[in-house]
Amino acid sequence: NLVRYYPNIMLDEVVPPDFSGTQRPWYLSAREENAGKLIPEPVWSSVYQDATGLGLVTTIAMPVYETPNKLVGVIGMDLTLDEISNNIATTQFLKTGYSFLIDGDGHSIVLPQSGYLDLLGREPQENEFGADLNEAANPAFASVIQRMRQGESGFEEIETAGKDLYIAFAPLESTGWSLGSVVAAQDVLQSVTALESELQQETNRLLLSRVIPIGLLLSAGLLIIALLLIS
């Protein structure tokens, strides 16, 4: 298979000898999720370790067809998690509040140390990424993760490790991801109704101002490239 990488980094000198573009997560996701569709759509891959050394990335990719049955190839754009992670990690609610981001399978994309302790009941392992939050130690948290995976929005009160937490969550539908915002009840000096509204507004603001624009920009760029390839 032929792989073209931009900018040109002499790909054959960077990746291992057994590297195959058609077996990469972004290629497989784009093919599988567009199977049977008359008009292909951009698809976000799960988070994976980049073969060229960029670290953790997610790729928005789309198959390109010359005719309905003739595949030209799959094009994709990589997005490192550094920018999104930094934006989400630096957003803090009250004294101990934090946000976390999960993919459609319930694996963490961004999860601060407090999130590991609250959801999984443990510290993060060295260089750990993609923790399976379906295995949340607290059944109430596990239930919230399932609702997040299903694309729901909501607000819940959860008791874990002897403390009460409030969590608001909302989906990023174009990617299948979901963002959750958590705050400790002890830091709350307002009514639960007011807190619910504030947390949901802040969660939506974070999605609209820091996460969604990146996705829209990459989607537009991908569609333009696809049109140029088949024109």
mmCIF file of N, CA and C in Angstrom, residues 43-138:
data_model
loop_
_atom_site.group_PDB
_atom_site.id
_atom_site.type_symbol
_atom_site.label_atom_id
_atom_site.label_comp_id
_atom_site.label_asym_id
_atom_site.label_seq_id
_atom_site.Cartn_x
_atom_site.Cartn_y
_atom_site.Cartn_z
ATOM 1 N N VAL A 43 -14.694 10.554 10.047
ATOM 2 C CA VAL A 43 -14.805 9.712 11.246
ATOM 3 C C VAL A 43 -13.601 9.975 12.142
ATOM 4 N N TRP A 44 -13.839 10.119 13.443
ATOM 5 C CA TRP A 44 -12.747 10.271 14.403
ATOM 6 C C TRP A 44 -12.311 8.903 14.903
ATOM 7 N N SER A 45 -11.036 8.653 14.889
ATOM 8 C CA SER A 45 -10.521 7.385 15.387
ATOM 9 C C SER A 45 -10.435 7.405 16.900
ATOM 10 N N SER A 46 -10.230 6.235 17.473
ATOM 11 C CA SER A 46 -9.925 6.169 18.890
ATOM 12 C C SER A 46 -8.522 6.738 19.105
ATOM 13 N N VAL A 47 -8.181 7.034 20.342
ATOM 14 C CA VAL A 47 -6.856 7.566 20.649
ATOM 15 C C VAL A 47 -5.815 6.453 20.523
ATOM 16 N N TYR A 48 -4.693 6.760 19.883
ATOM 17 C CA TYR A 48 -3.654 5.749 19.710
ATOM 18 C C TYR A 48 -2.278 6.402 19.723
ATOM 19 N N GLN A 49 -1.259 5.569 19.828
ATOM 20 C CA GLN A 49 0.122 6.038 19.846
ATOM 21 C C GLN A 49 0.593 6.213 18.405
ATOM 22 N N ASP A 50 0.996 7.416 18.063
ATOM 23 C CA ASP A 50 1.401 7.697 16.687
ATOM 24 C C ASP A 50 2.691 6.967 16.336
ATOM 25 N N ALA A 51 2.721 6.380 15.143
ATOM 26 C CA ALA A 51 3.874 5.592 14.721
ATOM 27 C C ALA A 51 5.094 6.443 14.408
ATOM 28 N N THR A 52 4.876 7.755 14.184
ATOM 29 C CA THR A 52 6.003 8.626 13.824
ATOM 30 C C THR A 52 6.587 9.364 15.019
ATOM 31 N N GLY A 53 6.039 9.112 16.204
ATOM 32 C CA GLY A 53 6.601 9.720 17.404
ATOM 33 C C GLY A 53 5.908 10.974 17.895
ATOM 34 N N LEU A 54 4.713 11.253 17.375
ATOM 35 C CA LEU A 54 3.988 12.443 17.821
ATOM 36 C C LEU A 54 3.351 12.259 19.192
ATOM 37 N N GLY A 55 3.346 11.037 19.679
ATOM 38 C CA GLY A 55 2.703 10.775 20.966
ATOM 39 C C GLY A 55 1.276 10.324 20.764
ATOM 40 N N LEU A 56 0.399 10.688 21.706
ATOM 41 C CA LEU A 56 -0.996 10.301 21.610
ATOM 42 C C LEU A 56 -1.714 11.200 20.611
ATOM 43 N N VAL A 57 -2.401 10.584 19.667
ATOM 44 C CA VAL A 57 -3.127 11.347 18.664
ATOM 45 C C VAL A 57 -4.494 10.717 18.424
ATOM 46 N N THR A 58 -5.358 11.502 17.842
ATOM 47 C CA THR A 58 -6.592 10.994 17.256
ATOM 48 C C THR A 58 -6.617 11.521 15.831
ATOM 49 N N THR A 59 -7.225 10.798 14.938
ATOM 50 C CA THR A 59 -7.213 11.175 13.522
ATOM 51 C C THR A 59 -8.630 11.268 13.002
ATOM 52 N N ILE A 60 -8.906 12.344 12.287
ATOM 53 C CA ILE A 60 -10.176 12.443 11.578
ATOM 54 C C ILE A 60 -9.900 11.994 10.145
ATOM 55 N N ALA A 61 -10.631 10.991 9.698
ATOM 56 C CA ALA A 61 -10.323 10.360 8.405
ATOM 57 C C ALA A 61 -11.607 10.078 7.629
ATOM 58 N N MET A 62 -11.433 9.924 6.318
ATOM 59 C CA MET A 62 -12.586 9.670 5.455
ATOM 60 C C MET A 62 -12.129 8.919 4.209
ATOM 61 N N PRO A 63 -12.865 7.877 3.805
ATOM 62 C CA PRO A 63 -12.517 7.182 2.566
ATOM 63 C C PRO A 63 -12.889 8.031 1.355
ATOM 64 N N VAL A 64 -12.125 7.888 0.291
ATOM 65 C CA VAL A 64 -12.388 8.615 -0.950
ATOM 66 C C VAL A 64 -12.636 7.593 -2.053
ATOM 67 N N TYR A 65 -13.778 7.725 -2.733
ATOM 68 C CA TYR A 65 -14.145 6.782 -3.790
ATOM 69 C C TYR A 65 -14.185 7.494 -5.141
ATOM 70 N N GLU A 66 -13.600 6.848 -6.146
ATOM 71 C CA GLU A 66 -13.691 7.380 -7.512
ATOM 72 C C GLU A 66 -15.065 7.080 -8.083
ATOM 73 N N THR A 67 -15.553 5.878 -7.799
ATOM 74 C CA THR A 67 -16.923 5.463 -8.097
ATOM 75 C C THR A 67 -17.429 4.785 -6.832
ATOM 76 N N PRO A 68 -18.737 4.516 -6.731
ATOM 77 C CA PRO A 68 -19.266 3.905 -5.516
ATOM 78 C C PRO A 68 -18.547 2.626 -5.082
ATOM 79 N N ASN A 69 -17.951 1.917 -6.046
ATOM 80 C CA ASN A 69 -17.301 0.652 -5.703
ATOM 81 C C ASN A 69 -15.790 0.673 -5.869
ATOM 82 N N LYS A 70 -15.226 1.830 -6.205
ATOM 83 C CA LYS A 70 -13.783 1.910 -6.411
ATOM 84 C C LYS A 70 -13.153 2.854 -5.396
ATOM 85 N N LEU A 71 -12.465 2.278 -4.444
ATOM 86 C CA LEU A 71 -11.830 3.054 -3.393
ATOM 87 C C LEU A 71 -10.507 3.634 -3.884
ATOM 88 N N VAL A 72 -10.359 4.948 -3.750
ATOM 89 C CA VAL A 72 -9.087 5.598 -4.064
ATOM 90 C C VAL A 72 -8.131 5.460 -2.894
ATOM 91 N N GLY A 73 -8.659 5.627 -1.697
ATOM 92 C CA GLY A 73 -7.836 5.526 -0.502
ATOM 93 C C GLY A 73 -8.543 6.178 0.678
ATOM 94 N N VAL A 74 -7.826 6.347 1.748
ATOM 95 C CA VAL A 74 -8.358 7.010 2.941
ATOM 96 C C VAL A 74 -7.435 8.173 3.288
ATOM 97 N N ILE A 75 -8.020 9.340 3.488
ATOM 98 C CA ILE A 75 -7.234 10.502 3.878
ATOM 99 C C ILE A 75 -7.540 10.842 5.340
ATOM 100 N N GLY A 76 -6.564 11.401 6.005
ATOM 101 C CA GLY A 76 -6.776 11.719 7.415
ATOM 102 C C GLY A 76 -5.899 12.869 7.868
ATOM 103 N N MET A 77 -6.320 13.515 8.945
ATOM 104 C CA MET A 77 -5.540 14.569 9.582
ATOM 105 C C MET A 77 -5.379 14.216 11.057
ATOM 106 N N ASP A 78 -4.138 14.285 11.529
ATOM 107 C CA ASP A 78 -3.851 13.940 12.917
ATOM 108 C C ASP A 78 -4.037 15.142 13.830
ATOM 109 N N LEU A 79 -4.492 14.870 15.025
ATOM 110 C CA LEU A 79 -4.604 15.892 16.064
ATOM 111 C C LEU A 79 -3.979 15.328 17.329
ATOM 112 N N THR A 80 -2.883 15.940 17.762
ATOM 113 C CA THR A 80 -2.283 15.493 19.026
ATOM 114 C C THR A 80 -3.185 15.930 20.169
ATOM 115 N N LEU A 81 -3.121 15.205 21.256
ATOM 116 C CA LEU A 81 -3.998 15.487 22.386
ATOM 117 C C LEU A 81 -3.470 16.584 23.295
ATOM 118 N N ASP A 82 -2.273 17.071 23.015
ATOM 119 C CA ASP A 82 -1.672 18.060 23.917
ATOM 120 C C ASP A 82 -2.547 19.294 24.085
ATOM 121 N N GLU A 83 -3.003 19.872 22.956
ATOM 122 C CA GLU A 83 -3.758 21.120 23.041
ATOM 123 C C GLU A 83 -5.085 20.914 23.753
ATOM 124 N N ILE A 84 -5.828 19.882 23.341
ATOM 125 C CA ILE A 84 -7.104 19.616 23.989
ATOM 126 C C ILE A 84 -6.902 19.286 25.462
ATOM 127 N N SER A 85 -5.902 18.462 25.751
ATOM 128 C CA SER A 85 -5.632 18.076 27.142
ATOM 129 C C SER A 85 -5.310 19.287 27.997
ATOM 130 N N ASN A 86 -4.468 20.174 27.471
ATOM 131 C CA ASN A 86 -4.089 21.360 28.233
ATOM 132 C C ASN A 86 -5.288 22.271 28.476
ATOM 133 N N ASN A 87 -6.128 22.437 27.456
ATOM 134 C CA ASN A 87 -7.304 23.286 27.609
ATOM 135 C C ASN A 87 -8.254 22.741 28.664
ATOM 136 N N ILE A 88 -8.482 21.434 28.615
ATOM 137 C CA ILE A 88 -9.410 20.825 29.561
ATOM 138 C C ILE A 88 -8.800 20.746 30.953
ATOM 139 N N ALA A 89 -7.521 20.384 31.019
ATOM 140 C CA ALA A 89 -6.868 20.213 32.315
ATOM 141 C C ALA A 89 -6.769 21.527 33.088
ATOM 142 N N THR A 90 -6.675 22.646 32.372
ATOM 143 C CA THR A 90 -6.531 23.934 33.051
ATOM 144 C C THR A 90 -7.870 24.569 33.397
ATOM 145 N N THR A 91 -8.956 23.935 33.002
ATOM 146 C CA THR A 91 -10.281 24.434 33.360
ATOM 147 C C THR A 91 -10.672 23.852 34.712
ATOM 148 N N GLN A 92 -10.772 24.679 35.712
ATOM 149 C CA GLN A 92 -11.054 24.217 37.062
ATOM 150 C C GLN A 92 -12.317 24.876 37.597
ATOM 151 N N PHE A 93 -13.149 24.087 38.255
ATOM 152 C CA PHE A 93 -14.376 24.579 38.839
ATOM 153 C C PHE A 93 -14.205 24.709 40.346
ATOM 154 N N LEU A 94 -14.442 25.901 40.856
ATOM 155 C CA LEU A 94 -14.300 26.143 42.285
ATOM 156 C C LEU A 94 -12.920 25.691 42.753
ATOM 157 N N LYS A 95 -12.807 25.020 43.915
ATOM 158 C CA LYS A 95 -11.493 24.658 44.453
ATOM 159 C C LYS A 95 -10.988 23.322 43.908
ATOM 160 N N THR A 96 -11.856 22.354 43.829
ATOM 161 C CA THR A 96 -11.404 20.996 43.483
ATOM 162 C C THR A 96 -12.041 20.466 42.210
ATOM 163 N N GLY A 97 -12.809 21.289 41.494
ATOM 164 C CA GLY A 97 -13.481 20.801 40.303
ATOM 165 C C GLY A 97 -12.521 20.537 39.149
ATOM 166 N N TYR A 98 -12.919 19.658 38.256
ATOM 167 C CA TYR A 98 -12.102 19.316 37.093
ATOM 168 C C TYR A 98 -13.001 18.766 35.991
ATOM 169 N N SER A 99 -12.444 18.636 34.803
ATOM 170 C CA SER A 99 -13.162 18.061 33.670
ATOM 171 C C SER A 99 -12.406 16.864 33.131
ATOM 172 N N PHE A 100 -13.130 15.968 32.482
ATOM 173 C CA PHE A 100 -12.505 14.825 31.822
ATOM 174 C C PHE A 100 -13.239 14.531 30.525
ATOM 175 N N LEU A 101 -12.528 13.898 29.594
ATOM 176 C CA LEU A 101 -13.058 13.624 28.264
ATOM 177 C C LEU A 101 -12.920 12.140 27.968
ATOM 178 N N ILE A 102 -13.992 11.516 27.444
ATOM 179 C CA ILE A 102 -13.937 10.094 27.108
ATOM 180 C C ILE A 102 -14.330 9.888 25.649
ATOM 181 N N ASP A 103 -13.905 8.750 25.084
ATOM 182 C CA ASP A 103 -14.303 8.426 23.718
ATOM 183 C C ASP A 103 -15.579 7.588 23.739
ATOM 184 N N GLY A 104 -16.023 7.178 22.563
ATOM 185 C CA GLY A 104 -17.275 6.448 22.453
ATOM 186 C C GLY A 104 -17.268 5.075 23.069
ATOM 187 N N ASP A 105 -16.081 4.546 23.379
ATOM 188 C CA ASP A 105 -15.971 3.233 24.010
ATOM 189 C C ASP A 105 -15.841 3.325 25.527
ATOM 190 N N GLY A 106 -15.813 4.566 26.047
ATOM 191 C CA GLY A 106 -15.687 4.729 27.490
ATOM 192 C C GLY A 106 -14.262 4.772 27.988
ATOM 193 N N HIS A 107 -13.307 4.978 27.082
ATOM 194 C CA HIS A 107 -11.910 5.104 27.477
ATOM 195 C C HIS A 107 -11.542 6.586 27.605
ATOM 196 N N SER A 108 -10.683 6.883 28.562
ATOM 197 C CA SER A 108 -10.333 8.277 28.822
ATOM 198 C C SER A 108 -9.452 8.844 27.724
ATOM 199 N N ILE A 109 -9.767 10.062 27.314
ATOM 200 C CA ILE A 109 -8.914 10.836 26.429
ATOM 201 C C ILE A 109 -8.136 11.843 27.269
ATOM 202 N N VAL A 110 -8.853 12.492 28.173
ATOM 203 C CA VAL A 110 -8.247 13.385 29.157
ATOM 204 C C VAL A 110 -8.808 13.012 30.523
ATOM 205 N N LEU A 111 -7.925 12.702 31.467
ATOM 206 C CA LEU A 111 -8.362 12.324 32.811
ATOM 207 C C LEU A 111 -7.299 12.755 33.819
ATOM 208 N N PRO A 112 -7.573 13.811 34.592
ATOM 209 C CA PRO A 112 -6.589 14.269 35.576
ATOM 210 C C PRO A 112 -6.467 13.287 36.737
ATOM 211 N N GLN A 113 -5.483 13.502 37.566
ATOM 212 C CA GLN A 113 -5.243 12.607 38.689
ATOM 213 C C GLN A 113 -6.475 12.477 39.582
ATOM 214 N N SER A 114 -7.167 13.586 39.832
ATOM 215 C CA SER A 114 -8.375 13.526 40.667
ATOM 216 C C SER A 114 -9.420 12.606 40.052
ATOM 217 N N GLY A 115 -9.482 12.581 38.716
ATOM 218 C CA GLY A 115 -10.420 11.717 38.034
ATOM 219 C C GLY A 115 -10.090 10.250 38.229
ATOM 220 N N TYR A 116 -8.798 9.925 38.168
ATOM 221 C CA TYR A 116 -8.395 8.540 38.435
ATOM 222 C C TYR A 116 -8.829 8.115 39.829
ATOM 223 N N LEU A 117 -8.622 8.982 40.806
ATOM 224 C CA LEU A 117 -8.957 8.649 42.189
ATOM 225 C C LEU A 117 -10.468 8.510 42.372
ATOM 226 N N ASP A 118 -11.241 9.429 41.785
ATOM 227 C CA ASP A 118 -12.689 9.397 41.969
ATOM 228 C C ASP A 118 -13.346 8.260 41.199
ATOM 229 N N LEU A 119 -12.948 8.066 39.934
ATOM 230 C CA LEU A 119 -13.626 7.088 39.084
ATOM 231 C C LEU A 119 -13.077 5.675 39.239
ATOM 232 N N LEU A 120 -11.764 5.572 39.324
ATOM 233 C CA LEU A 120 -11.143 4.245 39.343
ATOM 234 C C LEU A 120 -10.591 3.855 40.707
ATOM 235 N N GLY A 121 -10.550 4.804 41.635
ATOM 236 C CA GLY A 121 -10.077 4.498 42.984
ATOM 237 C C GLY A 121 -8.608 4.200 43.061
ATOM 238 N N ARG A 122 -7.827 4.789 42.155
ATOM 239 C CA ARG A 122 -6.379 4.530 42.146
ATOM 240 C C ARG A 122 -5.646 5.683 41.485
ATOM 241 N N GLU A 123 -4.337 5.684 41.652
ATOM 242 C CA GLU A 123 -3.481 6.660 40.980
ATOM 243 C C GLU A 123 -3.253 6.227 39.527
ATOM 244 N N PRO A 124 -2.989 7.167 38.634
ATOM 245 C CA PRO A 124 -2.647 6.775 37.258
ATOM 246 C C PRO A 124 -1.293 6.076 37.208
ATOM 247 N N GLN A 125 -1.173 5.113 36.326
ATOM 248 C CA GLN A 125 0.102 4.432 36.135
ATOM 249 C C GLN A 125 1.011 5.296 35.258
ATOM 250 N N GLU A 126 2.281 5.009 35.297
ATOM 251 C CA GLU A 126 3.232 5.791 34.513
ATOM 252 C C GLU A 126 2.922 5.687 33.022
ATOM 253 N N ASN A 127 2.826 6.859 32.375
ATOM 254 C CA ASN A 127 2.553 6.948 30.933
ATOM 255 C C ASN A 127 1.238 6.285 30.542
ATOM 256 N N GLU A 128 0.302 6.202 31.466
ATOM 257 C CA GLU A 128 -0.980 5.556 31.174
ATOM 258 C C GLU A 128 -1.868 6.461 30.330
ATOM 259 N N PHE A 129 -2.556 5.872 29.371
ATOM 260 C CA PHE A 129 -3.550 6.601 28.597
ATOM 261 C C PHE A 129 -4.663 5.631 28.224
ATOM 262 N N GLY A 130 -5.824 6.181 27.952
ATOM 263 C CA GLY A 130 -6.938 5.346 27.514
ATOM 264 C C GLY A 130 -7.474 4.431 28.595
ATOM 265 N N ALA A 131 -7.493 4.889 29.851
ATOM 266 C CA ALA A 131 -8.015 4.062 30.938
ATOM 267 C C ALA A 131 -9.480 3.708 30.661
ATOM 268 N N ASP A 132 -9.841 2.467 30.948
ATOM 269 C CA ASP A 132 -11.204 1.996 30.708
ATOM 270 C C ASP A 132 -12.098 2.440 31.859
ATOM 271 N N LEU A 133 -12.910 3.461 31.623
ATOM 272 C CA LEU A 133 -13.766 3.998 32.675
ATOM 273 C C LEU A 133 -15.058 3.221 32.828
ATOM 274 N N ASN A 134 -15.274 2.230 31.955
ATOM 275 C CA ASN A 134 -16.396 1.329 32.159
ATOM 276 C C ASN A 134 -16.199 0.500 33.417
ATOM 277 N N GLU A 135 -14.949 0.426 33.868
ATOM 278 C CA GLU A 135 -14.615 -0.342 35.063
ATOM 279 C C GLU A 135 -14.551 0.554 36.294
ATOM 280 N N ALA A 136 -15.285 1.667 36.272
ATOM 281 C CA ALA A 136 -15.300 2.591 37.401
ATOM 282 C C ALA A 136 -15.624 1.853 38.690
ATOM 283 N N ALA A 137 -14.855 2.161 39.734
ATOM 284 C CA ALA A 137 -15.010 1.465 41.007
ATOM 285 C C ALA A 137 -16.383 1.705 41.612
ATOM 286 N N ASN A 138 -16.941 2.880 41.396
ATOM 287 C CA ASN A 138 -18.243 3.223 41.948
ATOM 288 C C ASN A 138 -19.329 2.929 40.914
#
